[in-house]
Amino acid sequence: MRILVTGATGQIGSELVLVLREKFGAENVVACGHKRPPSPKLASGPFLSLDVTDKTALERVVGEHKIEVIYHLAAILSAAGEKNPGLAWKVNMEGLYNVLEVSRVLGVKKVFWPSSIAVFGPKTPKENTPQETILSPTTMYGITKVAGELLCEYYYRRYGLDVRGLRFPGIISSETPPGGGTTDYAVEIFYHAVRGEPYTCFVRPDTVLPMMYMPDCLKATLNLMEADPAKLRYRIYNVTGISFSAEELAREIQKRVPGFKVEYKPDFRQAIADSWPRTIDDRAAREDWGWKPDYDLPRMVEDMLCALKKKREKGEF
Ligand code: AKB
């Protein structure tokens, strides 16, 4: 299996590449990024600088490396997208179009693409948001995710390209921090706690959003990609891990880091958070390909603090 991962230096990519290399052999997983330099861990296999908006370059890489599966993770997230909507449209839409089109022309067998809870908007039911519901986002990022979902379905229906995706909630992880998302506070707060510094949270304490710990994110991605195609009713599935408020997260950390102080100063990201669901119904994923998350809030917090304390001891931040 020859695999290409775009956005490989990002939050999900930097960990997914390592898991794929473990499973399929380091030399078979080509990691591509273009903004950040690769971490030393990504040097465990091939790394190329690639901008997904450059279709010719993408075509060359897919052809030369005989790529059979693409995990297309390169994207501009919600908060960064509101600062530069044109860039979000360009990277998210052109990037996805190029990946799908190159896959069609060069016969790539499977494509994974992350959608997001950002496809939902203020008119969508906020609790137990169904798989099939109103998709009317108010952010440019959300708009690119809805259009992206439709584009993936189009390539599946019209050309038979096996595209699969997940509507990810906020992803919490200790390896690479996210950049430019609305759910970033749920990661930043841990770095401050471990540094022994107070944290100023950019959403209100009662803000509840669906989240997922990285091991569950990787498990969901791999399980969906390995699922029997005959069982898939959808191309893109709702998935969720744990929903909690910013205050509940802070309290869970304070149980383990006594004296940790958090204050709340909502900024423009509050409106984005308020437009998204609080809890997600992921029954379709559970029924069709056996999805089940492993981490609840206490287990995730325990694991995050432990991982970040080790990094801090090594002087990594
Ligand atoms: C963001 O906050 O933009 C992302 C997402 C939920 O897709 N983490």
Coordinates of C-alpha atoms and ligand atoms in Angstrom, one line a residue:
M1 CA 0.0 0.0 0.0
R2 CA 1.5 3.3 -1.1
I3 CA 0.2 6.2 0.9
L4 CA 0.3 10.0 0.7
V5 CA -0.5 12.2 3.7
T6 CA -1.0 16.0 3.0
G7 CA -0.9 18.4 5.9
A8 CA 1.6 15.9 7.5
T9 CA 3.2 18.5 9.8
G10 CA -0.2 19.5 11.3
Q11 CA -1.9 18.3 14.5
I12 CA -3.5 15.1 13.1
G13 CA -1.0 14.5 10.3
S14 CA 2.1 14.5 12.5
E15 CA 0.6 11.5 14.5
L16 CA -1.3 9.8 11.7
V17 CA 1.9 9.5 9.6
L18 CA 3.7 7.6 12.4
V19 CA 0.8 5.2 12.9
L20 CA 0.5 4.5 9.1
R21 CA 4.3 4.0 8.9
E22 CA 4.1 1.5 11.7
K23 CA 1.3 -0.4 10.0
F24 CA 2.4 -0.2 6.3
G25 CA 6.2 0.4 6.5
A26 CA 7.9 3.7 6.8
E27 CA 9.0 3.8 3.1
N28 CA 5.4 3.4 1.9
V29 CA 4.1 6.5 3.6
V30 CA 5.0 9.8 1.9
A31 CA 4.4 12.8 4.2
C32 CA 3.8 16.2 2.7
G33 CA 3.7 19.6 4.2
H34 CA 4.6 23.0 3.2
K35 CA 4.2 25.6 5.9
R36 CA 6.0 24.1 8.9
P37 CA 9.3 22.3 8.8
P38 CA 8.9 18.5 9.5
S39 CA 9.5 17.3 13.1
P40 CA 12.5 14.9 13.5
K41 CA 9.9 12.1 14.0
L42 CA 8.6 12.7 10.4
A43 CA 12.1 12.0 9.2
S44 CA 11.4 8.3 9.9
G45 CA 10.3 8.1 6.2
P46 CA 9.9 10.1 3.0
F47 CA 9.0 13.8 3.4
L48 CA 8.3 16.2 0.6
S49 CA 7.4 19.9 0.5
L50 CA 4.1 20.1 -1.4
D51 CA 1.4 22.8 -1.7
V52 CA -1.9 21.1 -2.4
T53 CA -3.1 24.1 -4.4
D54 CA -0.4 23.3 -7.0
K55 CA -2.2 20.6 -9.0
T56 CA 0.8 19.9 -11.3
A57 CA 3.1 19.2 -8.3
L58 CA 0.5 17.0 -6.7
E59 CA 0.0 15.0 -9.9
R60 CA 3.8 14.5 -10.1
V61 CA 4.1 13.3 -6.5
V62 CA 1.1 10.9 -6.8
G63 CA 2.5 9.5 -10.1
E64 CA 6.1 9.3 -9.2
H65 CA 5.4 7.6 -5.8
K66 CA 2.7 5.3 -7.3
I67 CA 0.3 6.5 -4.6
E68 CA -2.8 4.3 -3.9
V69 CA -4.3 6.0 -0.9
I70 CA -4.4 9.7 0.1
Y71 CA -5.1 11.1 3.5
H72 CA -5.8 14.7 2.6
L73 CA -5.4 16.7 5.8
A74 CA -4.1 20.1 4.6
A75 CA -6.6 22.8 5.6
I76 CA -7.1 26.2 7.1
L77 CA -9.2 25.9 10.3
S78 CA -12.2 28.0 11.4
A79 CA -10.7 30.9 13.3
A80 CA -7.8 31.4 10.8
G81 CA -10.4 31.1 8.0
E82 CA -12.4 34.0 9.5
K83 CA -9.2 36.1 9.4
N84 CA -8.5 35.2 5.8
P85 CA -11.6 33.8 4.1
G86 CA -10.1 33.9 0.7
L87 CA -7.1 31.8 1.8
A88 CA -9.5 29.3 3.5
W89 CA -11.5 29.0 0.3
K90 CA -8.4 28.5 -1.8
V91 CA -6.6 26.0 0.3
N92 CA -9.6 24.0 1.4
M93 CA -11.6 23.9 -1.9
E94 CA -8.8 24.0 -4.5
G95 CA -6.8 21.5 -2.4
L96 CA -9.6 19.1 -2.1
Y97 CA -10.6 19.5 -5.8
N98 CA -7.0 18.8 -6.8
V99 CA -6.7 15.7 -4.6
L100 CA -10.0 14.3 -6.0
E101 CA -9.2 15.1 -9.6
V102 CA -5.7 13.7 -9.4
S103 CA -7.0 10.6 -7.7
R104 CA -9.6 10.1 -10.5
V105 CA -7.1 10.6 -13.3
L106 CA -4.3 8.5 -11.8
G107 CA -6.5 5.8 -10.3
V108 CA -5.9 6.3 -6.6
K109 CA -8.0 3.7 -4.8
K110 CA -9.1 5.5 -1.6
V111 CA -9.1 9.0 -0.2
F112 CA -9.6 10.1 3.4
W113 CA -10.8 13.7 4.0
P114 CA -11.6 15.2 7.4
S115 CA -14.9 17.2 7.5
S116 CA -15.8 18.9 10.8
I117 CA -18.6 19.8 13.2
A118 CA -18.2 23.2 11.4
V119 CA -20.6 22.0 8.7
F120 CA -23.4 22.6 11.2
G121 CA -24.7 26.1 12.0
P122 CA -27.1 28.1 14.2
K123 CA -30.2 26.5 12.7
T124 CA -28.9 22.9 13.3
P125 CA -30.2 21.1 16.5
K126 CA -27.5 21.7 19.1
E127 CA -28.0 18.5 21.2
N128 CA -27.5 15.1 19.7
T129 CA -27.0 16.6 16.2
P130 CA -28.1 14.0 13.8
Q131 CA -26.1 12.5 10.9
E132 CA -28.6 14.0 8.4
T133 CA -29.6 17.5 9.4
I134 CA -29.5 21.2 8.4
L135 CA -26.0 22.2 7.1
S136 CA -25.9 26.0 7.0
P137 CA -22.7 27.1 8.6
T138 CA -21.8 30.8 9.2
T139 CA -18.0 30.4 8.8
M140 CA -16.0 30.2 5.6
Y141 CA -14.3 27.1 7.0
G142 CA -17.8 25.5 7.5
I143 CA -18.8 26.5 4.0
T144 CA -15.7 24.8 2.6
K145 CA -16.5 21.7 4.6
V146 CA -20.1 21.5 3.4
A147 CA -19.0 22.1 -0.2
G148 CA -16.2 19.6 0.3
E149 CA -18.7 16.9 1.5
L150 CA -20.8 17.5 -1.6
L151 CA -17.7 17.3 -3.8
C152 CA -16.6 14.0 -2.2
E153 CA -20.1 12.5 -2.7
Y154 CA -20.0 13.7 -6.4
Y155 CA -16.7 12.0 -7.0
Y156 CA -18.0 8.8 -5.4
R157 CA -21.3 8.8 -7.3
R158 CA -20.0 10.0 -10.7
Y159 CA -16.5 8.3 -10.8
G160 CA -16.7 5.6 -8.2
L161 CA -13.8 7.1 -6.2
D162 CA -13.9 5.6 -2.7
V163 CA -13.8 8.8 -0.6
R164 CA -14.4 8.5 3.1
G165 CA -14.5 11.2 5.8
L166 CA -15.4 12.1 9.3
R167 CA -17.0 15.2 10.8
F168 CA -14.3 15.7 13.5
P169 CA -15.1 17.6 16.7
G170 CA -12.2 19.5 18.4
I171 CA -9.2 17.3 18.5
I172 CA -7.1 17.3 21.7
S173 CA -3.5 16.1 21.5
S174 CA -0.1 16.5 23.1
E175 CA 2.3 15.9 20.1
T176 CA 1.6 18.9 17.8
P177 CA -0.6 21.9 18.8
P178 CA -3.4 22.8 16.5
G179 CA -3.3 26.1 14.8
G180 CA -6.1 28.5 13.9
G181 CA -9.1 26.5 15.2
T182 CA -11.9 27.5 17.5
T183 CA -11.5 24.5 19.7
D184 CA -7.7 25.3 20.3
Y185 CA -8.5 26.5 23.9
A186 CA -9.0 22.8 24.9
V187 CA -5.3 22.1 24.0
E188 CA -3.7 25.5 25.0
I189 CA -5.1 25.2 28.5
F190 CA -3.0 22.1 29.2
Y191 CA 0.3 23.7 28.1
H192 CA -0.4 26.6 30.5
A193 CA -1.3 24.2 33.4
V194 CA 1.9 22.2 32.9
R195 CA 4.0 25.4 32.6
G196 CA 2.4 26.5 35.9
E197 CA 1.0 29.6 34.3
P198 CA -2.6 31.0 34.4
Y199 CA -4.7 30.6 31.3
T200 CA -7.0 33.1 29.7
C201 CA -9.6 31.2 27.8
F202 CA -11.1 32.8 24.7
V203 CA -14.6 31.3 25.2
R204 CA -17.1 31.6 28.0
P205 CA -16.9 29.0 30.9
D206 CA -20.3 27.5 29.9
T207 CA -19.3 26.9 26.3
V208 CA -19.9 23.2 25.5
L209 CA -18.4 21.7 22.4
P210 CA -17.8 18.1 21.2
M211 CA -14.2 17.0 21.5
M212 CA -12.1 13.9 20.9
Y213 CA -8.7 12.8 22.2
M214 CA -6.1 12.0 19.5
P215 CA -5.9 8.2 20.1
D216 CA -9.6 8.1 19.4
C217 CA -9.2 10.3 16.3
L218 CA -6.6 8.0 14.9
K219 CA -8.7 4.9 15.7
A220 CA -11.7 6.4 14.0
T221 CA -9.7 7.3 10.9
L222 CA -8.1 3.9 10.5
N223 CA -11.4 2.0 11.3
L224 CA -13.3 4.0 8.8
M225 CA -10.7 3.4 6.1
E226 CA -10.7 -0.3 6.8
A227 CA -14.4 -0.7 7.0
D228 CA -16.2 -3.0 4.5
P229 CA -17.5 -0.7 1.7
A230 CA -20.8 -2.6 1.5
K231 CA -21.6 -1.5 5.1
L232 CA -21.1 2.2 4.5
R233 CA -24.4 4.1 4.2
Y234 CA -22.6 7.5 4.1
R235 CA -19.3 8.9 2.7
I236 CA -18.9 11.3 5.6
Y237 CA -19.8 10.3 9.2
N238 CA -20.6 12.1 12.4
V239 CA -18.2 11.0 15.1
T240 CA -17.7 12.2 18.6
G241 CA -15.8 11.5 21.8
I242 CA -16.6 13.7 24.8
S243 CA -18.6 16.9 25.2
F244 CA -17.7 19.2 28.1
S245 CA -17.8 22.9 28.9
A246 CA -14.6 25.0 29.2
E247 CA -15.2 25.2 32.9
E248 CA -15.6 21.5 33.4
L249 CA -12.3 21.0 31.6
A250 CA -10.6 23.6 33.8
R251 CA -12.0 21.9 36.9
E252 CA -10.8 18.4 35.8
I253 CA -7.3 19.9 35.3
Q254 CA -7.4 21.7 38.6
K255 CA -8.1 18.4 40.4
R256 CA -4.6 17.3 39.2
V257 CA -2.9 20.7 39.1
P258 CA -4.0 22.5 42.3
G259 CA -3.9 26.2 42.2
F260 CA -4.1 26.4 38.4
K261 CA -6.0 29.6 37.5
V262 CA -8.2 30.2 34.5
E263 CA -10.0 33.4 33.5
Y264 CA -12.4 33.8 30.6
K265 CA -12.2 36.6 28.0
P266 CA -14.3 35.6 25.0
D267 CA -13.2 37.0 21.7
F268 CA -14.5 36.6 18.1
R269 CA -14.2 32.8 18.4
Q270 CA -17.1 32.7 20.9
A271 CA -19.6 33.4 18.0
I272 CA -18.1 30.5 16.1
A273 CA -18.3 28.2 19.1
D274 CA -21.9 29.3 19.7
S275 CA -22.9 28.4 16.1
W276 CA -21.7 24.7 16.6
P277 CA -23.5 21.8 18.3
R278 CA -22.9 20.8 21.9
T279 CA -23.3 17.0 21.5
I280 CA -23.3 14.8 18.4
D281 CA -25.3 11.7 17.5
D282 CA -22.8 9.3 16.0
R283 CA -25.1 6.2 15.9
A284 CA -24.6 5.7 12.1
A285 CA -20.8 5.4 12.6
R286 CA -21.3 3.0 15.5
E287 CA -23.8 0.8 13.5
D288 CA -22.0 0.8 10.2
W289 CA -18.3 0.3 11.2
G290 CA -18.3 -0.2 14.9
W291 CA -17.2 3.2 16.1
K292 CA -16.7 3.5 19.9
P293 CA -14.4 6.1 21.6
D294 CA -12.1 4.9 24.4
Y295 CA -11.5 8.2 26.3
D296 CA -13.8 10.0 28.7
L297 CA -12.9 13.4 30.2
P298 CA -10.9 12.2 33.3
R299 CA -8.9 9.6 31.3
M300 CA -8.1 12.2 28.6
V301 CA -7.0 14.8 31.1
E302 CA -4.9 12.4 33.0
D303 CA -3.2 11.2 29.8
M304 CA -2.7 14.7 28.4
L305 CA -1.1 16.0 31.6
C306 CA 1.2 13.0 31.8
A307 CA 2.4 13.3 28.1
L308 CA 2.9 17.1 28.4
K309 CA 4.8 16.8 31.7
K310 CA 7.2 14.4 30.0
K311 CA 7.7 16.9 27.1
R312 CA 8.3 19.7 29.6
E313 CA 10.9 17.7 31.4
K314 CA 12.7 17.1 28.2
G315 CA 12.6 20.9 27.6
E316 CA 10.4 20.6 24.5
F317 CA 8.3 23.6 25.6
Ligands
AKB1 C1 -11.7 24.1 14.5 O1 -11.9 24.5 15.6 O2 -11.7 24.9 13.5 C2 -11.4 22.7 14.2 C3 -12.7 22.0 13.9 C4 -13.7 21.7 14.9 O3 -12.9 21.6 12.8 N1 -10.8 22.1 15.4

